[in-house]
Amino acid sequence: MQTFSEFHPLLQALLAGTFTWAVTAVGAVLVFFTREFNRKVLDGMQGFASGVMIAASYWSLLSPAVEMAEADGTRGWIPASIGFLAGGVFLFVCDKLLPHLRQGIGFRTEGISTNWNRTVLLVLAITLHNIPEGMAVGVAFGAVTEGYPSATLPAAMALAFGIGLQNFPEGLAISLPLRREGVPVAKCFWYGQASALVEPAAAVLGAAAVFLARPLLPYAMSFAAGAMIYVVVDELIPDSHRSENHDFATLSTLAGFAVMMLLDVAFG
């Protein structure tokens, strides 16, 4: 029987992306048991997710990207800067163009005007921000095959585990608001988990991109980092500070960063 390390990198990426989707689905399952969730806990979870994504962006993506570029004879800051900014700008443009529902105090529609219903817009909001997470996982597994010292299978697995941890509240973030609006509970769960279905596909695409264009690997890793930081700054941290739990959310962010840093440094 094959071990995980013996699987083809594309299959590894697919399995890792499926894991991150599954954790989102576990979060969405809670909608079967409750209509409300403690706001302080949710803010803490979003803060924790922010810390995980910030740490993953540096330890799992940007730092290895710099090392890989330098190993290939390129100034490390060039692909890191270009890729990072491109990732953030890409998600900024998507936010402005693609219609989706933004959570906050109430809801507001962002992107181009559309007559799509609120449920679809809410799912699209989370789906849009899951794409860079899936891509980051895929790129990490694809990089392992290139033989860089900073790209190891344990490090890629640690990244997938960290992304999975911070995906848990995303399932809740969709399913609970829908249930409060009277949507049938089974549909609430379906929409909650569906927002992360893009992650396995994005993971496979990220890994495949590494095989097709090895010199683009540092750019791809930095691109994923920039997109994830955009999500943190634009949504996760502001949303976790909208209530009176900002101190708890901030401490949770530090905890999330420390956990992801530990995972990456210990297993990388």
PDB file of C-alpha atoms in Angstrom:
ATOM      1  CA  MET A   1       0.000   0.000   0.000  1.00  0.00           C
ATOM      2  CA  GLN A   2       1.357   3.397  -0.981  1.00  0.00           C
ATOM      3  CA  THR A   3       2.121   5.984   1.632  1.00  0.00           C
ATOM      4  CA  PHE A   4       1.152   9.617   1.149  1.00  0.00           C
ATOM      5  CA  SER A   5       4.735  10.568   0.260  1.00  0.00           C
ATOM      6  CA  GLU A   6       4.669   8.084  -2.641  1.00  0.00           C
ATOM      7  CA  PHE A   7       1.592   9.613  -4.264  1.00  0.00           C
ATOM      8  CA  HIS A   8       1.982  11.794  -7.341  1.00  0.00           C
ATOM      9  CA  PRO A   9       2.250  15.489  -6.325  1.00  0.00           C
ATOM     10  CA  LEU A  10      -0.993  16.299  -8.169  1.00  0.00           C
ATOM     11  CA  LEU A  11      -2.781  13.634  -6.122  1.00  0.00           C
ATOM     12  CA  GLN A  12      -1.135  14.957  -2.945  1.00  0.00           C
ATOM     13  CA  ALA A  13      -2.387  18.437  -3.795  1.00  0.00           C
ATOM     14  CA  LEU A  14      -5.879  17.111  -4.499  1.00  0.00           C
ATOM     15  CA  LEU A  15      -6.000  15.245  -1.184  1.00  0.00           C
ATOM     16  CA  ALA A  16      -4.678  18.253   0.730  1.00  0.00           C
ATOM     17  CA  GLY A  17      -7.230  20.532  -0.938  1.00  0.00           C
ATOM     18  CA  THR A  18      -9.950  18.019  -0.121  1.00  0.00           C
ATOM     19  CA  PHE A  19      -8.854  18.109   3.515  1.00  0.00           C
ATOM     20  CA  THR A  20      -9.153  21.904   3.677  1.00  0.00           C
ATOM     21  CA  TRP A  21     -12.619  21.651   2.113  1.00  0.00           C
ATOM     22  CA  ALA A  22     -13.615  18.967   4.619  1.00  0.00           C
ATOM     23  CA  VAL A  23     -12.753  21.198   7.575  1.00  0.00           C
ATOM     24  CA  THR A  24     -14.986  23.895   6.104  1.00  0.00           C
ATOM     25  CA  ALA A  25     -17.747  21.315   5.846  1.00  0.00           C
ATOM     26  CA  VAL A  26     -17.241  20.373   9.506  1.00  0.00           C
ATOM     27  CA  GLY A  27     -17.763  24.022  10.432  1.00  0.00           C
ATOM     28  CA  ALA A  28     -20.926  24.125   8.351  1.00  0.00           C
ATOM     29  CA  VAL A  29     -22.251  20.977  10.093  1.00  0.00           C
ATOM     30  CA  LEU A  30     -22.793  23.015  13.262  1.00  0.00           C
ATOM     31  CA  VAL A  31     -25.778  24.651  11.578  1.00  0.00           C
ATOM     32  CA  PHE A  32     -27.716  21.444  12.267  1.00  0.00           C
ATOM     33  CA  PHE A  33     -27.310  22.011  16.002  1.00  0.00           C
ATOM     34  CA  THR A  34     -27.598  25.748  16.516  1.00  0.00           C
ATOM     35  CA  ARG A  35     -29.105  28.873  15.026  1.00  0.00           C
ATOM     36  CA  GLU A  36     -26.769  31.225  16.871  1.00  0.00           C
ATOM     37  CA  PHE A  37     -23.113  31.101  17.826  1.00  0.00           C
ATOM     38  CA  ASN A  38     -21.312  33.078  20.510  1.00  0.00           C
ATOM     39  CA  ARG A  39     -20.047  36.250  18.862  1.00  0.00           C
ATOM     40  CA  LYS A  40     -16.901  36.346  20.983  1.00  0.00           C
ATOM     41  CA  VAL A  41     -16.009  32.820  19.903  1.00  0.00           C
ATOM     42  CA  LEU A  42     -16.564  33.722  16.248  1.00  0.00           C
ATOM     43  CA  ASP A  43     -14.407  36.832  16.558  1.00  0.00           C
ATOM     44  CA  GLY A  44     -11.704  34.769  18.207  1.00  0.00           C
ATOM     45  CA  MET A  45     -11.875  32.188  15.440  1.00  0.00           C
ATOM     46  CA  GLN A  46     -11.575  34.871  12.789  1.00  0.00           C
ATOM     47  CA  GLY A  47      -8.643  36.387  14.647  1.00  0.00           C
ATOM     48  CA  PHE A  48      -6.992  32.972  14.873  1.00  0.00           C
ATOM     49  CA  ALA A  49      -7.568  32.436  11.152  1.00  0.00           C
ATOM     50  CA  SER A  50      -5.941  35.811  10.462  1.00  0.00           C
ATOM     51  CA  GLY A  51      -2.834  34.820  12.398  1.00  0.00           C
ATOM     52  CA  VAL A  52      -2.597  31.479  10.618  1.00  0.00           C
ATOM     53  CA  MET A  53      -2.840  33.114   7.199  1.00  0.00           C
ATOM     54  CA  ILE A  54      -0.285  35.816   8.019  1.00  0.00           C
ATOM     55  CA  ALA A  55       2.212  33.251   9.303  1.00  0.00           C
ATOM     56  CA  ALA A  56       1.576  30.906   6.368  1.00  0.00           C
ATOM     57  CA  SER A  57       2.075  33.765   3.924  1.00  0.00           C
ATOM     58  CA  TYR A  58       5.568  34.393   5.234  1.00  0.00           C
ATOM     59  CA  TRP A  59       6.897  31.090   6.569  1.00  0.00           C
ATOM     60  CA  SER A  60       5.332  28.807   3.941  1.00  0.00           C
ATOM     61  CA  LEU A  61       5.284  31.054   0.875  1.00  0.00           C
ATOM     62  CA  LEU A  62       7.295  34.282   0.834  1.00  0.00           C
ATOM     63  CA  SER A  63      10.440  33.091   2.612  1.00  0.00           C
ATOM     64  CA  PRO A  64      10.736  29.910   0.501  1.00  0.00           C
ATOM     65  CA  ALA A  65      10.039  31.964  -2.638  1.00  0.00           C
ATOM     66  CA  VAL A  66      12.994  34.231  -1.859  1.00  0.00           C
ATOM     67  CA  GLU A  67      15.262  31.242  -1.220  1.00  0.00           C
ATOM     68  CA  MET A  68      14.170  29.510  -4.426  1.00  0.00           C
ATOM     69  CA  ALA A  69      14.771  32.608  -6.523  1.00  0.00           C
ATOM     70  CA  GLU A  70      18.227  33.114  -5.042  1.00  0.00           C
ATOM     71  CA  ALA A  71      19.066  29.438  -5.619  1.00  0.00           C
ATOM     72  CA  ASP A  72      18.266  29.996  -9.303  1.00  0.00           C
ATOM     73  CA  GLY A  73      20.522  33.049  -9.469  1.00  0.00           C
ATOM     74  CA  THR A  74      17.798  35.714  -9.214  1.00  0.00           C
ATOM     75  CA  ARG A  75      17.578  38.491  -6.647  1.00  0.00           C
ATOM     76  CA  GLY A  76      15.083  37.088  -4.182  1.00  0.00           C
ATOM     77  CA  TRP A  77      13.180  40.299  -3.612  1.00  0.00           C
ATOM     78  CA  ILE A  78      12.204  40.634  -7.280  1.00  0.00           C
ATOM     79  CA  PRO A  79       9.768  37.681  -7.632  1.00  0.00           C
ATOM     80  CA  ALA A  80       8.682  38.077  -4.007  1.00  0.00           C
ATOM     81  CA  SER A  81       7.681  41.715  -4.472  1.00  0.00           C
ATOM     82  CA  ILE A  82       6.146  41.330  -7.919  1.00  0.00           C
ATOM     83  CA  GLY A  83       4.220  38.183  -7.043  1.00  0.00           C
ATOM     84  CA  PHE A  84       3.041  39.500  -3.672  1.00  0.00           C
ATOM     85  CA  LEU A  85       1.691  42.745  -5.104  1.00  0.00           C
ATOM     86  CA  ALA A  86       0.145  40.952  -8.083  1.00  0.00           C
ATOM     87  CA  GLY A  87      -1.727  38.599  -5.758  1.00  0.00           C
ATOM     88  CA  GLY A  88      -3.146  41.429  -3.697  1.00  0.00           C
ATOM     89  CA  VAL A  89      -4.095  43.519  -6.735  1.00  0.00           C
ATOM     90  CA  PHE A  90      -5.702  40.507  -8.406  1.00  0.00           C
ATOM     91  CA  LEU A  91      -8.001  39.907  -5.452  1.00  0.00           C
ATOM     92  CA  PHE A  92      -8.718  43.632  -5.163  1.00  0.00           C
ATOM     93  CA  VAL A  93      -9.856  43.708  -8.796  1.00  0.00           C
ATOM     94  CA  CYS A  94     -11.951  40.568  -8.274  1.00  0.00           C
ATOM     95  CA  ASP A  95     -13.591  42.206  -5.249  1.00  0.00           C
ATOM     96  CA  LYS A  96     -14.510  45.232  -7.331  1.00  0.00           C
ATOM     97  CA  LEU A  97     -15.775  43.333 -10.365  1.00  0.00           C
ATOM     98  CA  LEU A  98     -17.318  40.059  -9.187  1.00  0.00           C
ATOM     99  CA  PRO A  99     -20.674  40.433  -7.426  1.00  0.00           C
ATOM    100  CA  HIS A 100     -20.676  39.107  -3.857  1.00  0.00           C
ATOM    101  CA  LEU A 101     -22.182  39.830  -0.453  1.00  0.00           C
ATOM    102  CA  ARG A 102     -19.899  41.325   2.173  1.00  0.00           C
ATOM    103  CA  GLN A 103     -20.558  40.555   5.830  1.00  0.00           C
ATOM    104  CA  GLY A 104     -20.147  43.162   8.491  1.00  0.00           C
ATOM    105  CA  ILE A 105     -22.779  45.108  10.345  1.00  0.00           C
ATOM    106  CA  GLY A 106     -25.587  43.753   8.216  1.00  0.00           C
ATOM    107  CA  PHE A 107     -24.711  42.867   4.624  1.00  0.00           C
ATOM    108  CA  ARG A 108     -23.752  44.939   1.637  1.00  0.00           C
ATOM    109  CA  THR A 109     -23.335  43.990  -1.993  1.00  0.00           C
ATOM    110  CA  GLU A 110     -19.968  44.562  -3.654  1.00  0.00           C
ATOM    111  CA  GLY A 111     -18.874  44.186  -7.268  1.00  0.00           C
ATOM    112  CA  ILE A 112     -20.896  44.912 -10.366  1.00  0.00           C
ATOM    113  CA  SER A 113     -24.663  45.269 -10.038  1.00  0.00           C
ATOM    114  CA  THR A 114     -26.602  42.016 -10.364  1.00  0.00           C
ATOM    115  CA  ASN A 115     -29.992  40.505  -9.618  1.00  0.00           C
ATOM    116  CA  TRP A 116     -28.513  37.326  -8.102  1.00  0.00           C
ATOM    117  CA  ASN A 117     -30.055  36.411  -4.749  1.00  0.00           C
ATOM    118  CA  ARG A 118     -28.330  37.025  -1.424  1.00  0.00           C
ATOM    119  CA  THR A 119     -27.501  33.366  -0.841  1.00  0.00           C
ATOM    120  CA  VAL A 120     -25.503  33.090  -4.068  1.00  0.00           C
ATOM    121  CA  LEU A 121     -23.711  36.370  -3.357  1.00  0.00           C
ATOM    122  CA  LEU A 122     -22.766  35.255   0.154  1.00  0.00           C
ATOM    123  CA  VAL A 123     -21.349  31.958  -1.091  1.00  0.00           C
ATOM    124  CA  LEU A 124     -19.407  33.766  -3.816  1.00  0.00           C
ATOM    125  CA  ALA A 125     -17.806  36.046  -1.228  1.00  0.00           C
ATOM    126  CA  ILE A 126     -16.227  33.134   0.648  1.00  0.00           C
ATOM    127  CA  THR A 127     -15.498  31.161  -2.526  1.00  0.00           C
ATOM    128  CA  LEU A 128     -13.542  34.059  -3.993  1.00  0.00           C
ATOM    129  CA  HIS A 129     -11.259  34.175  -0.979  1.00  0.00           C
ATOM    130  CA  ASN A 130     -10.784  30.399  -0.878  1.00  0.00           C
ATOM    131  CA  ILE A 131      -9.083  30.360  -4.271  1.00  0.00           C
ATOM    132  CA  PRO A 132      -5.680  31.683  -3.092  1.00  0.00           C
ATOM    133  CA  GLU A 133      -5.733  29.308  -0.125  1.00  0.00           C
ATOM    134  CA  GLY A 134      -6.217  26.300  -2.385  1.00  0.00           C
ATOM    135  CA  MET A 135      -3.609  27.577  -4.804  1.00  0.00           C
ATOM    136  CA  ALA A 136      -1.099  28.078  -1.977  1.00  0.00           C
ATOM    137  CA  VAL A 137      -1.529  24.471  -0.885  1.00  0.00           C
ATOM    138  CA  GLY A 138      -1.092  23.187  -4.437  1.00  0.00           C
ATOM    139  CA  VAL A 139       2.000  25.288  -5.121  1.00  0.00           C
ATOM    140  CA  ALA A 140       3.566  24.059  -1.873  1.00  0.00           C
ATOM    141  CA  PHE A 141       3.126  20.416  -2.864  1.00  0.00           C
ATOM    142  CA  GLY A 142       4.284  21.061  -6.408  1.00  0.00           C
ATOM    143  CA  ALA A 143       7.414  22.791  -5.135  1.00  0.00           C
ATOM    144  CA  VAL A 144       8.473  19.648  -3.266  1.00  0.00           C
ATOM    145  CA  THR A 145       9.231  17.920  -6.573  1.00  0.00           C
ATOM    146  CA  GLU A 146      11.666  20.659  -7.613  1.00  0.00           C
ATOM    147  CA  GLY A 147      14.229  19.706  -4.986  1.00  0.00           C
ATOM    148  CA  TYR A 148      14.568  23.035  -3.183  1.00  0.00           C
ATOM    149  CA  PRO A 149      15.796  22.658   0.436  1.00  0.00           C
ATOM    150  CA  SER A 150      13.035  24.973   1.688  1.00  0.00           C
ATOM    151  CA  ALA A 151      10.282  22.969  -0.063  1.00  0.00           C
ATOM    152  CA  THR A 152       9.612  19.802   1.914  1.00  0.00           C
ATOM    153  CA  LEU A 153       6.629  17.484   2.140  1.00  0.00           C
ATOM    154  CA  PRO A 154       6.192  18.045   5.910  1.00  0.00           C
ATOM    155  CA  ALA A 155       6.161  21.813   5.297  1.00  0.00           C
ATOM    156  CA  ALA A 156       3.500  21.455   2.593  1.00  0.00           C
ATOM    157  CA  MET A 157       1.440  19.229   4.881  1.00  0.00           C
ATOM    158  CA  ALA A 158       1.804  21.746   7.717  1.00  0.00           C
ATOM    159  CA  LEU A 159       0.534  24.487   5.399  1.00  0.00           C
ATOM    160  CA  ALA A 160      -2.487  22.369   4.425  1.00  0.00           C
ATOM    161  CA  PHE A 161      -3.211  21.677   8.093  1.00  0.00           C
ATOM    162  CA  GLY A 162      -2.938  25.369   8.980  1.00  0.00           C
ATOM    163  CA  ILE A 163      -5.231  26.401   6.111  1.00  0.00           C
ATOM    164  CA  GLY A 164      -7.664  23.723   7.243  1.00  0.00           C
ATOM    165  CA  LEU A 165      -7.696  25.097  10.789  1.00  0.00           C
ATOM    166  CA  GLN A 166      -8.620  28.561   9.645  1.00  0.00           C
ATOM    167  CA  ASN A 167     -11.285  27.209   7.264  1.00  0.00           C
ATOM    168  CA  PHE A 168     -13.460  25.977  10.130  1.00  0.00           C
ATOM    169  CA  PRO A 169     -15.141  29.342  10.844  1.00  0.00           C
ATOM    170  CA  GLU A 170     -15.779  29.938   7.133  1.00  0.00           C
ATOM    171  CA  GLY A 171     -18.394  27.193   7.022  1.00  0.00           C
ATOM    172  CA  LEU A 172     -20.127  28.850   9.956  1.00  0.00           C
ATOM    173  CA  ALA A 173     -19.797  32.279   8.368  1.00  0.00           C
ATOM    174  CA  ILE A 174     -22.140  31.202   5.572  1.00  0.00           C
ATOM    175  CA  SER A 175     -24.430  28.605   7.121  1.00  0.00           C
ATOM    176  CA  LEU A 176     -25.482  30.458  10.291  1.00  0.00           C
ATOM    177  CA  PRO A 177     -26.525  33.765   8.644  1.00  0.00           C
ATOM    178  CA  LEU A 178     -28.544  31.786   6.097  1.00  0.00           C
ATOM    179  CA  ARG A 179     -30.321  29.831   8.820  1.00  0.00           C
ATOM    180  CA  ARG A 180     -31.195  33.061  10.640  1.00  0.00           C
ATOM    181  CA  GLU A 181     -32.807  34.234   7.402  1.00  0.00           C
ATOM    182  CA  GLY A 182     -35.039  31.141   7.301  1.00  0.00           C
ATOM    183  CA  VAL A 183     -33.190  29.036   4.730  1.00  0.00           C
ATOM    184  CA  PRO A 184     -33.757  25.280   5.324  1.00  0.00           C
ATOM    185  CA  VAL A 185     -30.986  23.822   7.465  1.00  0.00           C
ATOM    186  CA  ALA A 186     -29.877  21.260   4.872  1.00  0.00           C
ATOM    187  CA  LYS A 187     -29.424  24.033   2.311  1.00  0.00           C
ATOM    188  CA  CYS A 188     -27.505  26.106   4.875  1.00  0.00           C
ATOM    189  CA  PHE A 189     -25.035  23.245   5.277  1.00  0.00           C
ATOM    190  CA  TRP A 190     -24.826  22.709   1.526  1.00  0.00           C
ATOM    191  CA  TYR A 191     -23.998  26.333   0.810  1.00  0.00           C
ATOM    192  CA  GLY A 192     -21.551  26.486   3.723  1.00  0.00           C
ATOM    193  CA  GLN A 193     -19.446  23.591   2.504  1.00  0.00           C
ATOM    194  CA  ALA A 194     -19.854  24.461  -1.185  1.00  0.00           C
ATOM    195  CA  SER A 195     -17.865  27.665  -0.708  1.00  0.00           C
ATOM    196  CA  ALA A 196     -14.702  25.565  -0.226  1.00  0.00           C
ATOM    197  CA  LEU A 197     -15.243  23.140  -3.103  1.00  0.00           C
ATOM    198  CA  VAL A 198     -12.999  25.402  -5.155  1.00  0.00           C
ATOM    199  CA  GLU A 199      -9.997  24.598  -2.933  1.00  0.00           C
ATOM    200  CA  PRO A 200      -9.225  21.064  -4.236  1.00  0.00           C
ATOM    201  CA  ALA A 201      -9.422  22.336  -7.817  1.00  0.00           C
ATOM    202  CA  ALA A 202      -7.270  25.366  -7.027  1.00  0.00           C
ATOM    203  CA  ALA A 203      -4.749  23.105  -5.277  1.00  0.00           C
ATOM    204  CA  VAL A 204      -4.409  20.874  -8.336  1.00  0.00           C
ATOM    205  CA  LEU A 205      -4.063  23.901 -10.625  1.00  0.00           C
ATOM    206  CA  GLY A 206      -1.390  25.374  -8.358  1.00  0.00           C
ATOM    207  CA  ALA A 207       0.613  22.141  -8.373  1.00  0.00           C
ATOM    208  CA  ALA A 208       0.210  21.743 -12.137  1.00  0.00           C
ATOM    209  CA  ALA A 209       1.472  25.306 -12.703  1.00  0.00           C
ATOM    210  CA  VAL A 210       4.731  24.372 -10.989  1.00  0.00           C
ATOM    211  CA  PHE A 211       5.298  21.502 -13.424  1.00  0.00           C
ATOM    212  CA  LEU A 212       4.479  23.622 -16.447  1.00  0.00           C
ATOM    213  CA  ALA A 213       6.645  26.613 -15.565  1.00  0.00           C
ATOM    214  CA  ARG A 214       9.295  25.971 -12.926  1.00  0.00           C
ATOM    215  CA  PRO A 215      10.823  29.488 -13.136  1.00  0.00           C
ATOM    216  CA  LEU A 216       7.424  30.931 -12.167  1.00  0.00           C
ATOM    217  CA  LEU A 217       7.363  29.039  -8.864  1.00  0.00           C
ATOM    218  CA  PRO A 218       8.658  31.912  -6.681  1.00  0.00           C
ATOM    219  CA  TYR A 219       6.172  34.261  -8.353  1.00  0.00           C
ATOM    220  CA  ALA A 220       3.306  31.808  -7.822  1.00  0.00           C
ATOM    221  CA  MET A 221       4.121  31.341  -4.140  1.00  0.00           C
ATOM    222  CA  SER A 222       4.401  35.087  -3.606  1.00  0.00           C
ATOM    223  CA  PHE A 223       1.166  35.637  -5.537  1.00  0.00           C
ATOM    224  CA  ALA A 224      -0.676  33.290  -3.177  1.00  0.00           C
ATOM    225  CA  ALA A 225       0.846  35.084  -0.185  1.00  0.00           C
ATOM    226  CA  GLY A 226      -0.272  38.481  -1.436  1.00  0.00           C
ATOM    227  CA  ALA A 227      -3.800  37.249  -2.067  1.00  0.00           C
ATOM    228  CA  MET A 228      -4.042  35.737   1.416  1.00  0.00           C
ATOM    229  CA  ILE A 229      -2.757  38.881   3.117  1.00  0.00           C
ATOM    230  CA  TYR A 230      -5.345  40.880   1.168  1.00  0.00           C
ATOM    231  CA  VAL A 231      -8.094  38.663   2.592  1.00  0.00           C
ATOM    232  CA  VAL A 232      -6.742  39.101   6.129  1.00  0.00           C
ATOM    233  CA  VAL A 233      -6.476  42.883   5.958  1.00  0.00           C
ATOM    234  CA  ASP A 234      -9.632  43.491   3.937  1.00  0.00           C
ATOM    235  CA  GLU A 235     -12.008  41.114   5.716  1.00  0.00           C
ATOM    236  CA  LEU A 236     -10.881  38.864   8.538  1.00  0.00           C
ATOM    237  CA  ILE A 237      -9.329  41.408  10.891  1.00  0.00           C
ATOM    238  CA  PRO A 238     -11.940  44.156  10.304  1.00  0.00           C
ATOM    239  CA  ASP A 239     -14.813  41.679  10.761  1.00  0.00           C
ATOM    240  CA  SER A 240     -13.315  40.283  13.961  1.00  0.00           C
ATOM    241  CA  HIS A 241     -13.125  43.831  15.403  1.00  0.00           C
ATOM    242  CA  ARG A 242     -16.672  44.987  14.629  1.00  0.00           C
ATOM    243  CA  SER A 243     -18.014  44.026  18.059  1.00  0.00           C
ATOM    244  CA  GLU A 244     -16.583  44.679  21.512  1.00  0.00           C
ATOM    245  CA  ASN A 245     -14.284  41.656  21.349  1.00  0.00           C
ATOM    246  CA  HIS A 246     -11.374  43.313  19.559  1.00  0.00           C
ATOM    247  CA  ASP A 247      -8.863  42.575  22.347  1.00  0.00           C
ATOM    248  CA  PHE A 248      -9.770  38.891  22.322  1.00  0.00           C
ATOM    249  CA  ALA A 249      -9.632  38.833  18.523  1.00  0.00           C
ATOM    250  CA  THR A 250      -6.169  40.456  18.566  1.00  0.00           C
ATOM    251  CA  LEU A 251      -4.824  37.929  21.069  1.00  0.00           C
ATOM    252  CA  SER A 252      -6.349  35.149  18.977  1.00  0.00           C
ATOM    253  CA  THR A 253      -4.501  36.518  15.932  1.00  0.00           C
ATOM    254  CA  LEU A 254      -1.227  36.258  17.835  1.00  0.00           C
ATOM    255  CA  ALA A 255      -2.112  32.703  18.850  1.00  0.00           C
ATOM    256  CA  GLY A 256      -2.925  31.742  15.262  1.00  0.00           C
ATOM    257  CA  PHE A 257       0.367  33.184  14.030  1.00  0.00           C
ATOM    258  CA  ALA A 258       2.300  31.298  16.720  1.00  0.00           C
ATOM    259  CA  VAL A 259       0.580  27.990  15.941  1.00  0.00           C
ATOM    260  CA  MET A 260       1.214  28.260  12.197  1.00  0.00           C
ATOM    261  CA  MET A 261       4.805  29.383  12.757  1.00  0.00           C
ATOM    262  CA  LEU A 262       5.342  26.400  15.061  1.00  0.00           C
ATOM    263  CA  LEU A 263       3.885  24.013  12.493  1.00  0.00           C
ATOM    264  CA  ASP A 264       5.991  25.405   9.666  1.00  0.00           C
ATOM    265  CA  VAL A 265       9.284  25.736  11.534  1.00  0.00           C
ATOM    266  CA  ALA A 266       8.934  22.434  13.388  1.00  0.00           C
ATOM    267  CA  PHE A 267       7.916  20.388  10.362  1.00  0.00           C
ATOM    268  CA  GLY A 268       9.464  22.421   7.556  1.00  0.00           C
TER     269      GLY A 268
END
